[in-house]
PDB file of C-alpha atoms in Angstrom:
ATOM      1  CA  MET N  18      85.446  99.282 103.836  1.00  0.00           C
ATOM      2  CA  THR N  19      85.428  98.174 107.142  1.00  0.00           C
ATOM      3  CA  SER N  20      87.874  96.555 108.927  1.00  0.00           C
ATOM      4  CA  SER N  21      85.883  93.010 109.320  1.00  0.00           C
ATOM      5  CA  GLU N  22      85.249  93.469 105.253  1.00  0.00           C
ATOM      6  CA  PHE N  23      89.228  93.909 104.828  1.00  0.00           C
ATOM      7  CA  ARG N  24      89.858  91.275 107.167  1.00  0.00           C
ATOM      8  CA  GLU N  25      87.602  88.796 105.079  1.00  0.00           C
ATOM      9  CA  ILE N  26      89.270  89.650 102.296  1.00  0.00           C
ATOM     10  CA  ILE N  27      92.682  88.264 103.566  1.00  0.00           C
ATOM     11  CA  LEU N  28      90.832  85.119 105.449  1.00  0.00           C
ATOM     12  CA  ILE N  29      89.968  83.561 101.480  1.00  0.00           C
ATOM     13  CA  LYS N  30      93.560  83.943 100.514  1.00  0.00           C
ATOM     14  CA  TYR N  31      95.221  80.289  99.746  1.00  0.00           C
ATOM     15  CA  PRO N  32      98.923  81.090 101.314  1.00  0.00           C
ATOM     16  CA  ARG N  33     101.934  78.824  99.123  1.00  0.00           C
ATOM     17  CA  PHE N  34     104.688  76.972  99.897  1.00  0.00           C
ATOM     18  CA  PRO N  35     107.235  75.035  97.881  1.00  0.00           C
ATOM     19  CA  LYS N  36     107.082  71.076  97.128  1.00  0.00           C
ATOM     20  CA  SER N  37     110.290  71.425  98.399  1.00  0.00           C
ATOM     21  CA  VAL N  38     109.169  71.537 102.359  1.00  0.00           C
ATOM     22  CA  GLU N  39     106.435  69.709 102.070  1.00  0.00           C
ATOM     23  CA  TYR N  40     107.811  66.876 103.693  1.00  0.00           C
ATOM     24  CA  LEU N  41     107.796  68.991 107.103  1.00  0.00           C
ATOM     25  CA  PHE N  42     104.174  68.839 107.212  1.00  0.00           C
ATOM     26  CA  VAL N  43     104.265  64.690 106.918  1.00  0.00           C
ATOM     27  CA  LYS N  44     106.722  65.036 109.201  1.00  0.00           C
ATOM     28  CA  LEU N  45     105.915  67.119 111.812  1.00  0.00           C
ATOM     29  CA  ALA N  46     102.438  68.056 111.516  1.00  0.00           C
ATOM     30  CA  ASN N  47     100.221  65.483 109.571  1.00  0.00           C
ATOM     31  CA  LYS N  48      97.409  64.229 111.844  1.00  0.00           C
ATOM     32  CA  GLN N  49      96.612  61.538 109.152  1.00  0.00           C
ATOM     33  CA  LYS N  50      99.039  59.050 110.494  1.00  0.00           C
ATOM     34  CA  LYS N  51     101.726  58.694 112.272  1.00  0.00           C
ATOM     35  CA  GLY N  52     105.148  60.770 111.618  1.00  0.00           C
ATOM     36  CA  GLU N  53     108.382  60.284 113.051  1.00  0.00           C
ATOM     37  CA  PHE N  54     107.843  63.179 115.514  1.00  0.00           C
ATOM     38  CA  SER N  55     105.161  63.705 117.936  1.00  0.00           C
ATOM     39  CA  GLN N  56     102.062  65.227 115.454  1.00  0.00           C
ATOM     40  CA  PHE N  57     102.306  69.185 116.122  1.00  0.00           C
ATOM     41  CA  GLY N  58      98.436  69.167 114.601  1.00  0.00           C
ATOM     42  CA  PRO N  59      97.186  70.740 111.928  1.00  0.00           C
ATOM     43  CA  LEU N  60      98.922  72.097 108.753  1.00  0.00           C
ATOM     44  CA  TYR N  61      98.155  75.851 108.928  1.00  0.00           C
ATOM     45  CA  GLU N  62      99.909  75.640 112.530  1.00  0.00           C
ATOM     46  CA  LEU N  63     102.906  74.538 111.694  1.00  0.00           C
ATOM     47  CA  TYR N  64     102.318  76.857 109.176  1.00  0.00           C
ATOM     48  CA  VAL N  65     101.644  79.743 111.466  1.00  0.00           C
ATOM     49  CA  TYR N  66     104.604  78.755 113.596  1.00  0.00           C
ATOM     50  CA  SER N  67     107.165  78.846 111.160  1.00  0.00           C
ATOM     51  CA  PHE N  68     106.021  82.167 110.313  1.00  0.00           C
ATOM     52  CA  TYR N  69     107.090  83.486 113.499  1.00  0.00           C
ATOM     53  CA  LEU N  70     110.354  81.308 113.723  1.00  0.00           C
ATOM     54  CA  GLY N  71     110.642  83.208 109.908  1.00  0.00           C
ATOM     55  CA  LEU N  72     110.204  86.576 111.848  1.00  0.00           C
ATOM     56  CA  LYS N  73     111.976  86.111 114.877  1.00  0.00           C
ATOM     57  CA  LEU N  74     114.942  85.199 112.720  1.00  0.00           C
ATOM     58  CA  ASP N  75     114.858  88.384 110.038  1.00  0.00           C
ATOM     59  CA  SER N  76     114.220  85.622 107.193  1.00  0.00           C
ATOM     60  CA  ARG N  77     111.764  86.489 104.834  1.00  0.00           C
ATOM     61  CA  ILE N  78     112.882  84.919 101.837  1.00  0.00           C
ATOM     62  CA  GLU N  79     110.999  85.126  98.518  1.00  0.00           C
ATOM     63  CA  LEU N  80     109.474  81.767  97.327  1.00  0.00           C
ATOM     64  CA  PRO N  81     110.897  80.566  94.244  1.00  0.00           C
ATOM     65  CA  THR N  82     109.432  81.075  90.671  1.00  0.00           C
ATOM     66  CA  GLY N  83     107.777  78.360  89.115  1.00  0.00           C
ATOM     67  CA  ASN N  84     104.764  75.949  89.336  1.00  0.00           C
ATOM     68  CA  SER N  85     106.448  73.893  92.332  1.00  0.00           C
ATOM     69  CA  TYR N  86     104.094  74.336  95.103  1.00  0.00           C
ATOM     70  CA  SER N  87     101.663  72.173  97.116  1.00  0.00           C
ATOM     71  CA  ASP N  88      98.117  72.056  96.567  1.00  0.00           C
ATOM     72  CA  LYS N  89      97.257  70.788 100.319  1.00  0.00           C
ATOM     73  CA  PHE N  90      96.622  73.833 101.925  1.00  0.00           C
ATOM     74  CA  GLU N  91      93.296  75.496 103.037  1.00  0.00           C
ATOM     75  CA  LYS N  92      92.683  79.083 102.899  1.00  0.00           C
ATOM     76  CA  ILE N  93      93.238  81.255 105.539  1.00  0.00           C
ATOM     77  CA  GLY N  94      89.784  81.277 107.060  1.00  0.00           C
ATOM     78  CA  GLY N  95      89.735  77.331 106.890  1.00  0.00           C
ATOM     79  CA  TRP N  96      92.452  77.457 109.217  1.00  0.00           C
ATOM     80  CA  LYS N  97      90.023  77.253 112.553  1.00  0.00           C
ATOM     81  CA  SER N  98      88.795  80.727 111.834  1.00  0.00           C
ATOM     82  CA  ALA N  99      87.812  81.032 115.176  1.00  0.00           C
ATOM     83  CA  SER N 100      91.421  80.071 117.086  1.00  0.00           C
ATOM     84  CA  PRO N 101      93.260  82.706 118.798  1.00  0.00           C
ATOM     85  CA  LEU N 102      96.453  81.638 116.884  1.00  0.00           C
ATOM     86  CA  ILE N 103      94.802  83.565 113.211  1.00  0.00           C
ATOM     87  CA  ASP N 104      93.749  86.257 114.844  1.00  0.00           C
ATOM     88  CA  PHE N 105      97.136  87.107 116.429  1.00  0.00           C
ATOM     89  CA  LEU N 106      98.612  85.992 112.990  1.00  0.00           C
ATOM     90  CA  LEU N 107      96.406  88.990 111.701  1.00  0.00           C
ATOM     91  CA  LEU N 108      97.636  91.144 114.375  1.00  0.00           C
ATOM     92  CA  THR N 109     101.260  91.020 113.724  1.00  0.00           C
ATOM     93  CA  ILE N 110     100.418  91.275 110.275  1.00  0.00           C
ATOM     94  CA  PHE N 111      98.365  94.624 110.779  1.00  0.00           C
ATOM     95  CA  SER N 112     101.075  95.850 113.059  1.00  0.00           C
ATOM     96  CA  ARG N 113     104.109  95.471 110.417  1.00  0.00           C
ATOM     97  CA  SER N 114     101.856  97.820 107.812  1.00  0.00           C
ATOM     98  CA  ASP N 115     105.071  99.571 106.676  1.00  0.00           C
ATOM     99  CA  GLU N 116     106.885  96.770 106.149  1.00  0.00           C
ATOM    100  CA  ILE N 117     104.312  95.494 103.829  1.00  0.00           C
ATOM    101  CA  GLY N 118     103.350  98.948 102.315  1.00  0.00           C
ATOM    102  CA  PHE N 119      99.744 100.001 102.957  1.00  0.00           C
ATOM    103  CA  ASP N 120      98.691 102.647 105.451  1.00  0.00           C
ATOM    104  CA  TRP N 121      95.790 102.108 107.345  1.00  0.00           C
ATOM    105  CA  ASN N 122      94.237 105.571 106.354  1.00  0.00           C
ATOM    106  CA  GLU N 123      94.171 104.987 103.188  1.00  0.00           C
ATOM    107  CA  LEU N 124      92.912 101.465 103.107  1.00  0.00           C
ATOM    108  CA  GLU N 125      89.113 103.192 103.047  1.00  0.00           C
ATOM    109  CA  ASP N 126      89.458 104.855 100.053  1.00  0.00           C
ATOM    110  CA  MET N 127      91.704 102.317  97.803  1.00  0.00           C
ATOM    111  CA  ASP N 128      89.933 101.421  94.536  1.00  0.00           C
ATOM    112  CA  GLU N 129      89.425  97.343  93.906  1.00  0.00           C
ATOM    113  CA  LYS N 130      92.662  97.367  91.824  1.00  0.00           C
ATOM    114  CA  GLU N 131      94.385  99.282  95.007  1.00  0.00           C
ATOM    115  CA  LEU N 132      92.656  96.916  97.766  1.00  0.00           C
ATOM    116  CA  ALA N 133      93.632  93.515  95.748  1.00  0.00           C
ATOM    117  CA  GLU N 134      97.499  94.900  95.822  1.00  0.00           C
ATOM    118  CA  VAL N 135      97.702  95.632  99.273  1.00  0.00           C
ATOM    119  CA  VAL N 136      95.854  91.742  99.893  1.00  0.00           C
ATOM    120  CA  ARG N 137      98.358  90.501  97.502  1.00  0.00           C
ATOM    121  CA  LYS N 138     101.177  92.294  99.296  1.00  0.00           C
ATOM    122  CA  ILE N 139      99.956  90.793 102.682  1.00  0.00           C
ATOM    123  CA  VAL N 140      99.575  86.958 101.469  1.00  0.00           C
ATOM    124  CA  THR N 141     103.396  87.480  99.995  1.00  0.00           C
ATOM    125  CA  PHE N 142     104.530  89.162 104.147  1.00  0.00           C
ATOM    126  CA  ILE N 143     102.684  85.624 104.949  1.00  0.00           C
ATOM    127  CA  GLU N 144     104.548  83.515 102.730  1.00  0.00           C
ATOM    128  CA  GLU N 145     107.674  84.597 102.614  1.00  0.00           C
ATOM    129  CA  TYR N 146     108.531  84.988 106.484  1.00  0.00           C
ATOM    130  CA  ALA N 147     106.543  81.467 105.851  1.00  0.00           C
ATOM    131  CA  TYR N 148     109.141  79.883 103.715  1.00  0.00           C
ATOM    132  CA  GLY N 149     111.907  81.855 105.580  1.00  0.00           C
ATOM    133  CA  GLY N 150     111.174  79.761 108.788  1.00  0.00           C
ATOM    134  CA  LEU N 151     110.341  77.009 107.161  1.00  0.00           C
ATOM    135  CA  ILE N 152     114.126  76.820 105.573  1.00  0.00           C
ATOM    136  CA  PHE N 153     115.254  76.903 109.145  1.00  0.00           C
ATOM    137  CA  LEU N 154     113.138  73.939 109.972  1.00  0.00           C
ATOM    138  CA  LYS N 155     114.727  72.348 107.116  1.00  0.00           C
ATOM    139  CA  ASN N 156     117.531  72.416 107.983  1.00  0.00           C
ATOM    140  CA  LYS N 157     117.075  71.922 111.406  1.00  0.00           C
ATOM    141  CA  PHE N 158     115.237  68.587 110.651  1.00  0.00           C
ATOM    142  CA  ASP N 159     117.833  67.172 107.997  1.00  0.00           C
ATOM    143  CA  ASN N 160     120.919  68.070 110.292  1.00  0.00           C
ATOM    144  CA  GLY N 161     118.763  65.604 113.065  1.00  0.00           C
ATOM    145  CA  GLU N 162     118.773  69.307 115.623  1.00  0.00           C
ATOM    146  CA  LEU N 163     115.242  68.355 116.175  1.00  0.00           C
ATOM    147  CA  ASP N 164     113.916  67.516 119.279  1.00  0.00           C
ATOM    148  CA  ASN N 165     110.980  65.220 119.234  1.00  0.00           C
ATOM    149  CA  THR N 166     108.603  67.465 121.874  1.00  0.00           C
ATOM    150  CA  GLN N 167     105.598  68.774 122.190  1.00  0.00           C
ATOM    151  CA  TYR N 168     107.483  72.243 122.681  1.00  0.00           C
ATOM    152  CA  LEU N 169     109.013  72.328 119.251  1.00  0.00           C
ATOM    153  CA  PHE N 170     108.451  75.866 118.746  1.00  0.00           C
ATOM    154  CA  VAL N 171     108.302  77.207 122.204  1.00  0.00           C
ATOM    155  CA  ASP N 172     111.968  75.463 122.627  1.00  0.00           C
ATOM    156  CA  LEU N 173     113.214  76.461 119.215  1.00  0.00           C
ATOM    157  CA  LEU N 174     111.735  80.473 119.856  1.00  0.00           C
ATOM    158  CA  ASN N 175     113.338  80.328 123.276  1.00  0.00           C
ATOM    159  CA  ASP N 176     116.546  79.360 121.373  1.00  0.00           C
ATOM    160  CA  LEU N 177     116.729  82.072 119.321  1.00  0.00           C
ATOM    161  CA  SER N 178     115.926  84.661 121.806  1.00  0.00           C
ATOM    162  CA  LYS N 179     118.776  83.195 123.843  1.00  0.00           C
ATOM    163  CA  ILE N 180     120.968  83.944 121.011  1.00  0.00           C
ATOM    164  CA  LYS N 181     119.957  87.539 120.162  1.00  0.00           C
ATOM    165  CA  ALA N 182     119.936  88.557 123.924  1.00  0.00           C
ATOM    166  CA  ASP N 183     123.979  87.096 123.637  1.00  0.00           C
ATOM    167  CA  PHE N 184     124.581  89.027 120.413  1.00  0.00           C
ATOM    168  CA  ILE N 185     123.041  92.227 121.793  1.00  0.00           C
ATOM    169  CA  SER N 186     124.744  91.960 124.726  1.00  0.00           C
ATOM    170  CA  GLU N 187     128.355  91.207 123.026  1.00  0.00           C
ATOM    171  CA  ASP N 188     127.767  94.663 120.896  1.00  0.00           C
ATOM    172  CA  LYS N 189     127.247  96.636 124.803  1.00  0.00           C
TER     173      LYS N 189
END
């Protein structure tokens, strides 16, 4: 299996998010109508940025069990596959192969069942970090702590970096 074939298998997957955070997509990213906040962009952008918030926070939260997932989401390859944001997401995922639980050198020799398991782990990795970021956003939104700005995620990531830097300097 080539890296391009592996990428294509991932791009046909549909990540999920619980319906309990669906209102964030309407408020922050819905392009169909005006929300309370500046419309951030397509739904997948909010999802990818939430993934990075979750990663930055080291907040990997298992999705709740049951059947309460949004059905309004597109497969990864439908997120504007030419977008550099998607490539950046994939590069981040591939750089975390140890955490996800696969070895690049073994991919070539995997059978279909093993490969399907690796792809399932990758999608779960995306979902759980995105959910961690969405929970962070949900708490901020519900407490009125989000600034209505086009730089919302840049500001949040910057704030998180400052907090981590302060925390690290206090440990020394």
